[in-house]
N, CA, C and O atoms as a GROMACS GRO file, in nm:
protein
  352
    1UNK      N    1  -0.008   1.771   0.882
    1UNK     CA    2  -0.085   1.680   0.802
    1UNK      C    3  -0.119   1.558   0.889
    1UNK      O    4  -0.031   1.499   0.953
    2UNK      N    5  -0.243   1.522   0.890
    2UNK     CA    6  -0.289   1.406   0.968
    2UNK      C    7  -0.260   1.278   0.891
    2UNK      O    8  -0.285   1.271   0.770
    3UNK      N    9  -0.209   1.177   0.958
    3UNK     CA   10  -0.178   1.048   0.896
    3UNK      C   11  -0.218   0.937   0.992
    3UNK      O   12  -0.261   0.963   1.105
    4UNK      N   13  -0.204   0.813   0.947
    4UNK     CA   14  -0.228   0.695   1.031
    4UNK      C   15  -0.109   0.602   1.020
    4UNK      O   16  -0.043   0.596   0.916
    5UNK      N   17  -0.083   0.530   1.129
    5UNK     CA   18   0.027   0.434   1.129
    5UNK      C   19  -0.015   0.311   1.209
    5UNK      O   20  -0.102   0.318   1.295
    6UNK      N   21   0.050   0.197   1.178
    6UNK     CA   22   0.034   0.078   1.260
    6UNK      C   23   0.122   0.097   1.382
    6UNK      O   24   0.242   0.123   1.369
    7UNK      N   25   0.065   0.084   1.500
    7UNK     CA   26   0.135   0.110   1.624
    7UNK      C   27   0.124  -0.015   1.711
    7UNK      O   28   0.014  -0.064   1.736
    8UNK      N   29   0.238  -0.065   1.757
    8UNK     CA   30   0.239  -0.185   1.840
    8UNK      C   31   0.294  -0.150   1.977
    8UNK      O   32   0.399  -0.087   1.990
    9UNK      N   33   0.221  -0.191   2.080
    9UNK     CA   34   0.262  -0.160   2.218
    9UNK      C   35   0.306  -0.283   2.295
    9UNK      O   36   0.358  -0.270   2.407
   10UNK      N   37   0.288  -0.401   2.238
   10UNK     CA   38   0.328  -0.525   2.303
   10UNK      C   39   0.290  -0.642   2.215
   10UNK      O   40   0.228  -0.623   2.110
   11UNK      N   41   0.325  -0.763   2.256
   11UNK     CA   42   0.289  -0.880   2.175
   11UNK      C   43   0.138  -0.885   2.148
   11UNK      O   44   0.058  -0.876   2.241
   12UNK      N   45   0.101  -0.898   2.022
   12UNK     CA   46  -0.038  -0.908   1.977
   12UNK      C   47  -0.121  -0.784   2.009
   12UNK      O   48  -0.244  -0.792   2.014
   13UNK      N   49  -0.056  -0.670   2.031
   13UNK     CA   50  -0.126  -0.545   2.061
   13UNK      C   51  -0.094  -0.443   1.952
   13UNK      O   52  -0.004  -0.360   1.966
   14UNK      N   53  -0.170  -0.450   1.842
   14UNK     CA   54  -0.148  -0.364   1.726
   14UNK      C   55  -0.273  -0.282   1.702
   14UNK      O   56  -0.385  -0.334   1.707
   15UNK      N   57  -0.255  -0.153   1.675
   15UNK     CA   58  -0.370  -0.067   1.646
   15UNK      C   59  -0.331   0.030   1.535
   15UNK      O   60  -0.213   0.046   1.502
   16UNK      N   61  -0.431   0.094   1.478
   16UNK     CA   62  -0.408   0.202   1.384
   16UNK      C   63  -0.419   0.330   1.464
   16UNK      O   64  -0.519   0.354   1.531
   17UNK      N   65  -0.314   0.411   1.458
   17UNK     CA   66  -0.304   0.530   1.542
   17UNK      C   67  -0.292   0.654   1.453
   17UNK      O   68  -0.220   0.653   1.353
   18UNK      N   69  -0.362   0.759   1.491
   18UNK     CA   70  -0.347   0.887   1.422
   18UNK      C   71  -0.214   0.949   1.463
   18UNK      O   72  -0.171   0.936   1.578
   19UNK      N   73  -0.149   1.015   1.370
   19UNK     CA   74  -0.024   1.085   1.399
   19UNK      C   75  -0.014   1.207   1.308
   19UNK      O   76  -0.083   1.216   1.207
   20UNK      N   77   0.071   1.297   1.345
   20UNK     CA   78   0.089   1.420   1.269
   20UNK      C   79   0.220   1.413   1.189
   20UNK      O   80   0.323   1.372   1.242
   21UNK      N   81   0.215   1.452   1.063
   21UNK     CA   82   0.333   1.458   0.978
   21UNK      C   83   0.352   1.602   0.932
   21UNK      O   84   0.256   1.677   0.921
   22UNK      N   85   0.476   1.640   0.904
   22UNK     CA   86   0.497   1.775   0.849
   22UNK      C   87   0.435   1.785   0.710
   22UNK      O   88   0.426   1.686   0.639
   23UNK      N   89   0.393   1.905   0.672
   23UNK     CA   90   0.335   1.925   0.538
   23UNK      C   91   0.440   1.913   0.428
   23UNK      O   92   0.407   1.876   0.316
   24UNK      N   93   0.564   1.944   0.459
   24UNK     CA   94   0.673   1.936   0.363
   24UNK      C   95   0.784   1.848   0.420
   24UNK      O   96   0.813   1.854   0.539
   25UNK      N   97   0.846   1.765   0.336
   25UNK     CA   98   0.957   1.681   0.385
   25UNK      C   99   1.083   1.764   0.404
   25UNK      O  100   1.097   1.873   0.348
   26UNK      N  101   1.176   1.711   0.484
   26UNK     CA  102   1.307   1.772   0.501
   26UNK      C  103   1.387   1.760   0.373
   26UNK      O  104   1.344   1.694   0.279
   27UNK      N  105   1.504   1.823   0.367
   27UNK     CA  106   1.585   1.827   0.244
   27UNK      C  107   1.615   1.691   0.184
   27UNK      O  108   1.617   1.677   0.062
   28UNK      N  109   1.639   1.589   0.266
   28UNK     CA  110   1.675   1.455   0.217
   28UNK      C  111   1.560   1.355   0.229
   28UNK      O  112   1.584   1.235   0.228
   29UNK      N  113   1.438   1.402   0.240
   29UNK     CA  114   1.323   1.315   0.262
   29UNK      C  115   1.224   1.324   0.147
   29UNK      O  116   1.225   1.418   0.067
   30UNK      N  117   1.136   1.223   0.142
   30UNK     CA  118   1.026   1.220   0.046
   30UNK      C  119   0.899   1.192   0.126
   30UNK      O  120   0.898   1.105   0.213
   31UNK      N  121   0.794   1.265   0.096
   31UNK     CA  122   0.664   1.243   0.159
   31UNK      C  123   0.580   1.159   0.064
   31UNK      O  124   0.557   1.197  -0.050
   32UNK      N  125   0.534   1.044   0.114
   32UNK     CA  126   0.455   0.950   0.033
   32UNK      C  127   0.314   0.938   0.087
   32UNK      O  128   0.291   0.948   0.208
   33UNK      N  129   0.219   0.917  -0.002
   33UNK     CA  130   0.085   0.873   0.037
   33UNK      C  131   0.084   0.722   0.012
   33UNK      O  132   0.080   0.678  -0.103
   34UNK      N  133   0.087   0.646   0.118
   34UNK     CA  134   0.093   0.500   0.107
   34UNK      C  135  -0.039   0.446   0.055
   34UNK      O  136  -0.146   0.480   0.106
   35UNK      N  137  -0.030   0.362  -0.047
   35UNK     CA  138  -0.150   0.299  -0.103
   35UNK      C  139  -0.166   0.155  -0.056
   35UNK      O  140  -0.278   0.106  -0.040
   36UNK      N  141  -0.055   0.086  -0.034
   36UNK     CA  142  -0.056  -0.051   0.015
   36UNK      C  143   0.066  -0.070   0.104
   36UNK      O  144   0.173  -0.016   0.077
   37UNK      N  145   0.048  -0.146   0.211
   37UNK     CA  146   0.160  -0.183   0.296
   37UNK      C  147   0.132  -0.322   0.351
   37UNK      O  148   0.022  -0.375   0.334
   38UNK      N  149   0.229  -0.380   0.416
   38UNK     CA  150   0.210  -0.510   0.477
   38UNK      C  151   0.300  -0.524   0.598
   38UNK      O  152   0.398  -0.451   0.613
   39UNK      N  153   0.267  -0.617   0.681
   39UNK     CA  154   0.354  -0.656   0.792
   39UNK      C  155   0.438  -0.772   0.739
   39UNK      O  156   0.383  -0.874   0.697
   40UNK      N  157   0.569  -0.758   0.740
   40UNK     CA  158   0.656  -0.861   0.682
   40UNK      C  159   0.638  -0.993   0.758
   40UNK      O  160   0.612  -0.996   0.878
   41UNK      N  161   0.653  -1.100   0.684
   41UNK     CA  162   0.634  -1.233   0.743
   41UNK      C  163   0.753  -1.274   0.829
   41UNK      O  164   0.746  -1.376   0.897
   42UNK      N  165   0.860  -1.197   0.829
   42UNK     CA  166   0.978  -1.229   0.909
   42UNK      C  167   0.988  -1.138   1.029
   42UNK      O  168   0.931  -1.166   1.134
   43UNK      N  169   1.063  -1.030   1.014
   43UNK     CA  170   1.095  -0.940   1.124
   43UNK      C  171   0.971  -0.883   1.192
   43UNK      O  172   0.956  -0.895   1.314
   44UNK      N  173   0.882  -0.822   1.114
   44UNK     CA  174   0.767  -0.756   1.177
   44UNK      C  175   0.670  -0.855   1.241
   44UNK      O  176   0.616  -0.827   1.348
   45UNK      N  177   0.648  -0.970   1.179
   45UNK     CA  178   0.562  -1.070   1.242
   45UNK      C  179   0.622  -1.118   1.373
   45UNK      O  180   0.549  -1.141   1.470
   46UNK      N  181   0.753  -1.135   1.378
   46UNK     CA  182   0.819  -1.174   1.503
   46UNK      C  183   0.802  -1.067   1.610
   46UNK      O  184   0.789  -1.099   1.729
   47UNK      N  185   0.803  -0.940   1.571
   47UNK     CA  186   0.780  -0.832   1.668
   47UNK      C  187   0.636  -0.834   1.715
   47UNK      O  188   0.611  -0.819   1.835
   48UNK      N  189   0.541  -0.854   1.624
   48UNK     CA  190   0.399  -0.858   1.662
   48UNK      C  191   0.371  -0.971   1.760
   48UNK      O  192   0.294  -0.954   1.854
   49UNK      N  193   0.434  -1.086   1.738
   49UNK     CA  194   0.408  -1.200   1.826
   49UNK      C  195   0.495  -1.202   1.951
   49UNK      O  196   0.474  -1.283   2.041
   50UNK      N  197   0.593  -1.112   1.956
   50UNK     CA  198   0.684  -1.108   2.071
   50UNK      C  199   0.793  -1.211   2.067
   50UNK      O  200   0.861  -1.233   2.167
   51UNK      N  201   0.813  -1.276   1.952
   51UNK     CA  202   0.913  -1.383   1.943
   51UNK      C  203   1.045  -1.338   1.879
   51UNK      O  204   1.134  -1.420   1.858
   52UNK      N  205   1.059  -1.211   1.846
   52UNK     CA  206   1.184  -1.161   1.786
   52UNK      C  207   1.300  -1.185   1.882
   52UNK      O  208   1.288  -1.160   2.002
   53UNK      N  209   1.411  -1.233   1.830
   53UNK     CA  210   1.526  -1.269   1.914
   53UNK      C  211   1.578  -1.150   1.995
   53UNK      O  212   1.634  -1.169   2.103
   54UNK      N  213   1.560  -1.029   1.944
   54UNK     CA  214   1.607  -0.910   2.015
   54UNK      C  215   1.543  -0.891   2.152
   54UNK      O  216   1.601  -0.826   2.239
   55UNK      N  217   1.424  -0.946   2.172
   55UNK     CA  218   1.358  -0.934   2.302
   55UNK      C  219   1.426  -1.019   2.409
   55UNK      O  220   1.414  -0.990   2.528
   56UNK      N  221   1.497  -1.124   2.368
   56UNK     CA  222   1.559  -1.215   2.466
   56UNK      C  223   1.710  -1.195   2.481
   56UNK      O  224   1.770  -1.247   2.575
   57UNK      N  225   1.771  -1.119   2.390
   57UNK     CA  226   1.917  -1.104   2.395
   57UNK      C  227   1.963  -0.974   2.459
   57UNK      O  228   2.082  -0.953   2.478
   58UNK      N  229   1.868  -0.887   2.493
   58UNK     CA  230   1.904  -0.758   2.549
   58UNK      C  231   1.942  -0.656   2.444
   58UNK      O  232   1.999  -0.552   2.476
   59UNK      N  233   1.912  -0.685   2.319
   59UNK     CA  234   1.944  -0.593   2.210
   59UNK      C  235   1.868  -0.461   2.229
   59UNK      O  236   1.763  -0.458   2.293
   60UNK      N  237   1.922  -0.355   2.173
   60UNK     CA  238   1.858  -0.223   2.183
   60UNK      C  239   1.734  -0.214   2.096
   60UNK      O  240   1.650  -0.125   2.118
   61UNK      N  241   1.718  -0.301   1.999
   61UNK     CA  242   1.603  -0.301   1.910
   61UNK      C  243   1.556  -0.443   1.890
   61UNK      O  244   1.643  -0.530   1.881
   62UNK      N  245   1.434  -0.475   1.884
   62UNK     CA  246   1.318  -0.387   1.888
   62UNK      C  247   1.273  -0.359   2.032
   62UNK      O  248   1.306  -0.433   2.124
   63UNK      N  249   1.200  -0.252   2.047
   63UNK     CA  250   1.140  -0.214   2.176
   63UNK      C  251   1.002  -0.159   2.151
   63UNK      O  252   0.979  -0.084   2.055
   64UNK      N  253   0.909  -0.195   2.236
   64UNK     CA  254   0.774  -0.138   2.229
   64UNK      C  255   0.771  -0.006   2.303
   64UNK      O  256   0.847   0.011   2.399
   65UNK      N  257   0.689   0.087   2.265
   65UNK     CA  258   0.603   0.089   2.146
   65UNK      C  259   0.683   0.128   2.022
   65UNK      O  260   0.789   0.190   2.031
   66UNK      N  261   0.630   0.090   1.907
   66UNK     CA  262   0.696   0.123   1.782
   66UNK      C  263   0.596   0.119   1.666
   66UNK      O  264   0.492   0.054   1.675
   67UNK      N  265   0.631   0.188   1.560
   67UNK     CA  266   0.550   0.186   1.438
   67UNK      C  267   0.596   0.070   1.351
   67UNK      O  268   0.713   0.035   1.349
   68UNK      N  269   0.501   0.010   1.279
   68UNK     CA  270   0.530  -0.098   1.186
   68UNK      C  271   0.508  -0.050   1.043
   68UNK      O  272   0.447   0.055   1.021
   69UNK      N  273   0.559  -0.125   0.948
   69UNK     CA  274   0.529  -0.101   0.808
   69UNK      C  275   0.643  -0.038   0.731
   69UNK      O  276   0.637   0.082   0.703
   70UNK      N  277   0.745  -0.113   0.696
   70UNK     CA  278   0.853  -0.058   0.616
   70UNK      C  279   0.841  -0.099   0.470
   70UNK      O  280   0.917  -0.049   0.387
   71UNK      N  281   0.749  -0.188   0.438
   71UNK     CA  282   0.727  -0.229   0.301
   71UNK      C  283   0.601  -0.162   0.252
   71UNK      O  284   0.491  -0.193   0.299
   72UNK      N  285   0.614  -0.069   0.159
   72UNK     CA  286   0.497   0.007   0.116
   72UNK      C  287   0.508   0.046  -0.030
   72UNK      O  288   0.616   0.055  -0.088
   73UNK      N  289   0.391   0.070  -0.090
   73UNK     CA  290   0.380   0.123  -0.224
   73UNK      C  291   0.295   0.249  -0.213
   73UNK      O  292   0.190   0.248  -0.149
   74UNK      N  293   0.341   0.356  -0.275
   74UNK     CA  294   0.264   0.478  -0.265
   74UNK      C  295   0.300   0.577  -0.373
   74UNK      O  296   0.375   0.548  -0.466
   75UNK      N  297   0.244   0.696  -0.359
   75UNK     CA  298   0.267   0.806  -0.453
   75UNK      C  299   0.347   0.916  -0.383
   75UNK      O  300   0.323   0.946  -0.266
   76UNK      N  301   0.439   0.974  -0.455
   76UNK     CA  302   0.519   1.084  -0.402
   76UNK      C  303   0.433   1.210  -0.399
   76UNK      O  304   0.384   1.256  -0.502
   77UNK      N  305   0.416   1.266  -0.279
   77UNK     CA  306   0.343   1.392  -0.264
   77UNK      C  307   0.437   1.511  -0.272
   77UNK      O  308   0.400   1.616  -0.326
   78UNK      N  309   0.558   1.496  -0.219
   78UNK     CA  310   0.655   1.605  -0.218
   78UNK      C  311   0.794   1.545  -0.198
   78UNK      O  312   0.810   1.443  -0.132
   79UNK      N  313   0.893   1.611  -0.256
   79UNK     CA  314   1.032   1.569  -0.241
   79UNK      C  315   1.113   1.685  -0.185
   79UNK      O  316   1.091   1.800  -0.223
   80UNK      N  317   1.205   1.655  -0.096
   80UNK     CA  318   1.291   1.756  -0.037
   80UNK      C  319   1.386   1.816  -0.138
   80UNK      O  320   1.406   1.760  -0.246
   81UNK      N  321   1.444   1.928  -0.104
   81UNK     CA  322   1.529   2.004  -0.197
   81UNK      C  323   1.656   1.929  -0.240
   81UNK      O  324   1.711   1.960  -0.346
   82UNK      N  325   1.703   1.833  -0.163
   82UNK     CA  326   1.825   1.758  -0.198
   82UNK      C  327   1.796   1.625  -0.265
   82UNK      O  328   1.889   1.552  -0.299
   83UNK      N  329   1.671   1.593  -0.285
   83UNK     CA  330   1.633   1.463  -0.342
   83UNK      C  331   1.634   1.473  -0.494
   83UNK      O  332   1.581   1.567  -0.553
   84UNK      N  333   1.696   1.371  -0.556
   84UNK     CA  334   1.694   1.364  -0.703
   84UNK      C  335   1.645   1.226  -0.742
   84UNK      O  336   1.655   1.131  -0.664
   85UNK      N  337   1.592   1.214  -0.861
   85UNK     CA  338   1.552   1.084  -0.912
   85UNK      C  339   1.407   1.048  -0.884
   85UNK      O  340   1.360   0.945  -0.933
   86UNK      N  341   1.335   1.128  -0.808
   86UNK     CA  342   1.193   1.108  -0.788
   86UNK      C  343   1.123   1.242  -0.802
   86UNK      O  344   1.184   1.348  -0.784
   87UNK      N  345   0.995   1.237  -0.835
   87UNK     CA  346   0.918   1.362  -0.847
   87UNK      C  347   0.774   1.337  -0.807
   87UNK      O  348   0.729   1.222  -0.798
   88UNK      N  349   0.703   1.444  -0.785
   88UNK     CA  350   0.561   1.435  -0.750
   88UNK      C  351   0.483   1.379  -0.867
   88UNK      O  352   0.362   1.363  -0.858
   0.00000   0.00000   0.00000
């Protein structure tokens, strides 16, 4: 399944990138069609601008390149066999 993601390769270098997703989620996963997302004003904005403290402390995260967007609203397209409490 073809999808798009926000992809950051360095400070102020953000693009929309095509990527491939499996047609079905794994047993403990849910496949969503994202309707709205945002770049958080804290962690993700600091990564976009290159000012996140992890870049100066030698932390293992964050590191470029990486996908952005952990805050999202969407519709469930499919749920894995072990998932309960959500449905298509």
